[in-house]
Short mmCIF file of N, CA and C in Angstrom, two decimals:
data_model
loop_
_atom_site.label_atom_id
_atom_site.label_comp_id
_atom_site.label_asym_id
_atom_site.label_seq_id
_atom_site.Cartn_x
_atom_site.Cartn_y
_atom_site.Cartn_z
N MET H 18 2.64 -11.09 -19.57
CA MET H 18 1.44 -11.75 -19.66
C MET H 18 2.14 -13.46 -19.77
N ALA H 19 3.09 -13.49 -20.34
CA ALA H 19 3.65 -15.27 -20.69
C ALA H 19 4.39 -15.36 -19.14
N GLN H 20 4.98 -14.02 -18.46
CA GLN H 20 5.65 -14.49 -17.13
C GLN H 20 4.41 -15.12 -16.24
N LEU H 21 3.48 -14.51 -16.21
CA LEU H 21 2.41 -15.15 -15.43
C LEU H 21 2.16 -16.45 -15.50
N SER H 22 1.96 -16.80 -17.15
CA SER H 22 1.80 -17.95 -17.37
C SER H 22 2.62 -19.06 -16.96
N VAL H 23 4.04 -18.57 -16.86
CA VAL H 23 5.33 -19.38 -16.63
C VAL H 23 5.24 -19.74 -14.92
N GLY H 24 4.80 -18.70 -14.64
CA GLY H 24 4.62 -19.04 -12.83
C GLY H 24 3.63 -19.75 -12.33
N TRP H 25 2.48 -19.52 -13.16
CA TRP H 25 1.51 -20.61 -12.76
C TRP H 25 1.70 -21.77 -13.41
N GLN H 26 2.44 -22.00 -14.28
CA GLN H 26 2.80 -23.37 -14.67
C GLN H 26 3.78 -23.91 -13.35
N PHE H 27 4.74 -23.20 -13.05
CA PHE H 27 5.57 -23.53 -12.30
C PHE H 27 5.24 -24.18 -10.99
N PHE H 28 4.40 -23.17 -10.39
CA PHE H 28 3.48 -23.37 -9.47
C PHE H 28 2.74 -24.75 -9.42
N SER H 29 1.58 -24.77 -10.29
CA SER H 29 0.91 -25.61 -10.63
C SER H 29 1.44 -26.90 -10.43
N GLY H 30 2.81 -27.11 -10.97
CA GLY H 30 3.35 -28.38 -10.59
C GLY H 30 3.97 -28.51 -9.53
N VAL H 31 4.28 -27.62 -8.68
CA VAL H 31 4.72 -28.20 -7.21
C VAL H 31 3.46 -28.17 -6.33
N LEU H 32 2.59 -27.71 -6.50
CA LEU H 32 1.33 -27.13 -5.52
C LEU H 32 0.18 -28.18 -6.18
N GLY H 33 -0.20 -28.39 -7.45
CA GLY H 33 -1.30 -28.88 -7.74
C GLY H 33 -2.28 -27.88 -8.69
N ASP H 34 -3.23 -28.16 -9.10
CA ASP H 34 -4.04 -27.08 -10.03
C ASP H 34 -4.79 -26.03 -9.20
N GLY H 35 -4.95 -26.38 -7.73
CA GLY H 35 -5.68 -25.10 -7.11
C GLY H 35 -7.06 -25.30 -6.92
N THR H 36 -7.55 -26.00 -7.87
CA THR H 36 -8.95 -26.02 -7.77
C THR H 36 -9.61 -26.77 -6.81
N ASP H 37 -9.04 -27.16 -6.04
CA ASP H 37 -9.99 -28.27 -4.94
C ASP H 37 -10.23 -27.56 -3.85
N GLY H 38 -10.15 -26.25 -3.44
CA GLY H 38 -10.79 -25.70 -2.60
C GLY H 38 -9.31 -25.19 -1.24
N VAL H 39 -8.67 -26.35 -1.34
CA VAL H 39 -7.76 -26.42 -0.43
C VAL H 39 -6.55 -25.58 -0.68
N LEU H 40 -6.22 -25.57 -2.05
CA LEU H 40 -5.39 -24.32 -2.46
C LEU H 40 -5.63 -23.68 -3.77
N ALA H 41 -7.07 -23.22 -3.23
CA ALA H 41 -7.61 -22.03 -3.90
C ALA H 41 -7.18 -20.77 -3.83
N TRP H 42 -6.50 -20.78 -2.49
CA TRP H 42 -5.75 -19.13 -2.22
C TRP H 42 -4.27 -18.92 -3.10
N GLN H 43 -3.86 -19.78 -4.02
CA GLN H 43 -2.75 -19.80 -4.83
C GLN H 43 -3.57 -18.62 -5.98
N GLU H 44 -4.96 -18.86 -6.20
CA GLU H 44 -5.42 -18.06 -7.24
C GLU H 44 -4.83 -16.56 -7.21
N SER H 45 -4.59 -15.97 -5.95
CA SER H 45 -4.20 -14.88 -5.72
C SER H 45 -3.17 -14.46 -5.16
N ALA H 46 -2.30 -15.74 -5.26
CA ALA H 46 -0.72 -15.42 -5.11
C ALA H 46 0.01 -14.55 -5.82
N LEU H 47 0.64 -13.54 -5.19
CA LEU H 47 1.54 -12.83 -5.82
C LEU H 47 2.71 -13.17 -6.88
N CYS H 48 3.03 -14.52 -5.90
CA CYS H 48 4.41 -15.02 -6.54
C CYS H 48 4.11 -15.53 -7.77
N ALA H 49 2.86 -16.01 -8.55
CA ALA H 49 2.33 -16.45 -9.55
C ALA H 49 2.15 -15.19 -10.86
N GLN H 50 2.64 -14.03 -10.47
CA GLN H 50 2.90 -13.12 -11.19
C GLN H 50 4.32 -12.46 -11.17
N THR H 51 5.39 -13.35 -10.50
CA THR H 51 6.88 -13.21 -10.48
C THR H 51 7.29 -14.32 -10.99
N ASP H 52 8.77 -13.99 -11.29
CA ASP H 52 9.82 -14.89 -11.80
C ASP H 52 9.79 -15.81 -10.57
N PRO H 53 9.17 -17.27 -10.80
CA PRO H 53 9.57 -18.29 -9.67
C PRO H 53 10.67 -18.68 -9.32
N GLU H 54 11.73 -18.18 -9.95
CA GLU H 54 13.42 -18.29 -9.93
C GLU H 54 13.60 -17.72 -8.75
N ALA H 55 13.06 -16.61 -8.24
CA ALA H 55 13.40 -15.75 -6.93
C ALA H 55 12.96 -16.38 -5.95
N PHE H 56 11.92 -17.31 -6.23
CA PHE H 56 11.61 -17.91 -4.43
C PHE H 56 12.23 -19.42 -4.38
N PHE H 57 13.07 -19.49 -5.33
CA PHE H 57 14.01 -21.02 -4.94
C PHE H 57 15.41 -20.29 -5.32
N PRO H 58 15.95 -19.61 -4.89
CA PRO H 58 17.33 -18.77 -4.90
C PRO H 58 18.56 -20.35 -4.85
N GLU H 59 19.77 -20.01 -5.38
CA GLU H 59 20.75 -20.92 -5.52
C GLU H 59 21.24 -20.75 -3.96
N LYS H 60 21.77 -21.63 -3.41
CA LYS H 60 22.24 -21.81 -1.88
C LYS H 60 23.09 -20.39 -1.76
N GLY H 61 22.86 -19.65 -0.74
CA GLY H 61 23.52 -18.54 -0.57
C GLY H 61 23.12 -17.61 -1.10
N GLY H 62 22.25 -17.60 -2.10
CA GLY H 62 21.53 -16.64 -2.99
C GLY H 62 20.63 -15.56 -2.08
N SER H 63 20.58 -14.53 -2.74
CA SER H 63 19.70 -13.54 -1.99
C SER H 63 17.79 -13.85 -1.89
N THR H 64 17.38 -13.85 -0.97
CA THR H 64 15.85 -14.18 -0.71
C THR H 64 15.16 -12.52 -0.85
N ARG H 65 16.03 -11.73 -0.98
CA ARG H 65 15.31 -9.95 -0.99
C ARG H 65 13.71 -10.07 -1.68
N GLU H 66 13.85 -10.33 -2.78
CA GLU H 66 12.75 -10.03 -3.90
C GLU H 66 11.92 -10.89 -3.57
N ALA H 67 11.92 -12.34 -3.28
CA ALA H 67 11.22 -13.05 -2.79
C ALA H 67 9.97 -12.73 -1.64
N LYS H 68 10.99 -12.16 -0.54
CA LYS H 68 10.66 -11.89 0.71
C LYS H 68 9.74 -10.37 0.36
N ARG H 69 10.16 -9.52 -0.41
CA ARG H 69 9.60 -8.51 -0.61
C ARG H 69 8.25 -8.59 -1.46
N VAL H 70 8.01 -9.62 -2.49
CA VAL H 70 6.92 -10.12 -2.94
C VAL H 70 5.70 -10.64 -1.81
N CYS H 71 6.30 -11.38 -0.93
CA CYS H 71 5.20 -12.01 0.00
C CYS H 71 4.86 -10.90 0.87
N ALA H 72 5.76 -10.27 1.13
CA ALA H 72 5.09 -9.26 2.41
C ALA H 72 4.00 -8.56 1.75
N GLN H 73 3.83 -8.39 0.51
CA GLN H 73 2.62 -7.40 -0.39
C GLN H 73 1.50 -8.65 -0.34
N CYS H 74 1.68 -9.52 -0.42
CA CYS H 74 0.69 -10.71 -0.58
C CYS H 74 -0.71 -10.80 0.03
N ASP H 75 -1.77 -10.95 0.01
CA ASP H 75 -2.82 -10.95 0.48
C ASP H 75 -2.78 -12.57 0.97
N VAL H 76 -2.27 -13.55 0.44
CA VAL H 76 -2.54 -14.79 0.94
C VAL H 76 -1.34 -15.37 1.74
N ARG H 77 -0.24 -14.39 2.37
CA ARG H 77 0.59 -15.05 2.78
C ARG H 77 0.55 -15.89 3.89
N GLU H 78 -0.23 -15.79 4.98
CA GLU H 78 -0.54 -16.65 5.85
C GLU H 78 -1.00 -18.08 5.62
N GLN H 79 -1.90 -18.25 4.36
CA GLN H 79 -2.24 -19.31 3.80
C GLN H 79 -1.14 -20.26 3.38
N CYS H 80 0.19 -19.36 2.25
CA CYS H 80 1.09 -20.19 1.70
C CYS H 80 1.82 -20.46 3.03
N LEU H 81 2.00 -20.00 4.20
CA LEU H 81 3.04 -20.42 5.28
C LEU H 81 2.39 -21.33 5.75
N GLU H 82 0.95 -21.70 6.06
CA GLU H 82 0.52 -22.45 6.60
C GLU H 82 1.00 -23.81 5.83
N TYR H 83 0.65 -23.72 4.49
CA TYR H 83 0.87 -24.86 3.53
C TYR H 83 2.00 -25.20 3.15
N ALA H 84 3.04 -24.52 3.53
CA ALA H 84 4.38 -24.73 3.71
C ALA H 84 4.86 -25.75 5.01
N LEU H 85 4.20 -25.21 6.03
CA LEU H 85 4.53 -25.74 7.63
C LEU H 85 3.97 -27.27 7.50
N LEU H 86 2.49 -27.11 7.24
CA LEU H 86 1.89 -28.60 7.12
C LEU H 86 2.48 -29.70 6.22
N ASN H 87 2.95 -29.14 5.22
CA ASN H 87 3.58 -30.05 4.25
C ASN H 87 4.66 -30.32 4.00
N ASP H 88 5.87 -29.98 5.30
CA ASP H 88 7.02 -29.84 5.35
C ASP H 88 8.02 -29.35 4.23
N GLU H 89 7.39 -28.52 3.24
CA GLU H 89 7.95 -27.74 2.33
C GLU H 89 9.64 -27.61 2.76
N ARG H 90 10.63 -28.21 2.24
CA ARG H 90 12.14 -27.96 2.56
C ARG H 90 12.71 -26.73 1.79
N PHE H 91 12.35 -26.43 0.50
CA PHE H 91 13.09 -25.85 -0.25
C PHE H 91 12.45 -24.59 -0.67
N GLY H 92 12.72 -23.14 -0.93
CA GLY H 92 11.96 -21.94 -1.37
C GLY H 92 11.68 -21.09 -0.03
N ILE H 93 11.13 -19.89 -0.62
CA ILE H 93 10.34 -19.20 0.26
C ILE H 93 8.68 -19.16 0.08
N TRP H 94 8.46 -19.37 1.40
CA TRP H 94 6.90 -19.96 1.23
C TRP H 94 6.50 -18.94 2.53
N GLY H 95 5.34 -18.24 2.13
CA GLY H 95 5.13 -17.27 2.89
C GLY H 95 5.83 -16.30 3.57
N GLY H 96 6.55 -15.97 2.87
CA GLY H 96 7.74 -14.88 3.23
C GLY H 96 8.77 -15.31 4.16
N LEU H 97 9.15 -16.91 4.31
CA LEU H 97 10.37 -17.48 5.01
C LEU H 97 11.08 -18.37 4.37
N SER H 98 12.20 -18.47 4.84
CA SER H 98 13.16 -19.31 4.05
C SER H 98 13.04 -20.87 4.88
N GLU H 99 13.47 -21.82 4.62
CA GLU H 99 13.39 -23.21 5.10
C GLU H 99 14.07 -22.68 6.72
N ARG H 100 14.96 -22.45 6.79
CA ARG H 100 15.33 -22.04 8.10
C ARG H 100 14.58 -21.58 9.02
N GLU H 101 14.12 -20.27 8.36
CA GLU H 101 12.97 -19.76 9.34
C GLU H 101 11.61 -20.73 9.90
N ARG H 102 11.54 -21.37 8.64
CA ARG H 102 9.87 -22.13 9.13
C ARG H 102 10.22 -23.26 9.98
N ARG H 103 11.68 -23.92 9.67
CA ARG H 103 12.27 -24.65 11.15
C ARG H 103 12.27 -24.01 12.33
N GLY H 104 12.37 -23.08 12.35
CA GLY H 104 12.10 -22.40 13.68
C GLY H 104 10.59 -22.00 14.18
N VAL H 105 9.73 -21.84 13.10
CA VAL H 105 8.63 -21.66 13.72
C VAL H 105 7.93 -22.98 14.04
N ARG H 106 8.14 -24.22 13.30
CA ARG H 106 8.06 -25.37 13.75
C ARG H 106 8.72 -25.78 15.17
N ARG H 107 9.88 -25.34 15.34
CA ARG H 107 10.40 -25.79 16.67
C ARG H 107 9.46 -24.93 17.81
N ARG H 108 9.34 -23.83 17.63
CA ARG H 108 8.23 -22.88 18.48
C ARG H 108 7.35 -23.56 18.53
N LYS H 109 6.56 -24.26 17.94
CA LYS H 109 5.05 -24.86 17.66
C LYS H 109 5.19 -25.98 18.86
N VAL H 110 6.06 -26.81 18.23
CA VAL H 110 6.29 -27.93 19.38
C VAL H 110 6.80 -27.67 20.55
N ALA H 111 7.29 -26.70 20.84
CA ALA H 111 7.69 -26.42 22.24
C ALA H 111 6.98 -25.92 23.05
#
């Protein structure tokens, strides 16, 4: 249970408190129940664990949409790395 608390504290600092409706999807995010460090690996570190969690998450699409709209440059969001999100942004523009 302490891990859940740590995760929410971390993501609350990054995303806000999630109570405004726009970020209400956070309440269902599986990442909040996981080690937040998995979602922000060191350069060259593995993203496998974070992507595995994202693949099972019911709010993956909302998370990815948030990251794309807010130009999140670090970490795994919606199952995609920053490089992968840049590719999505380029395809949307083209």
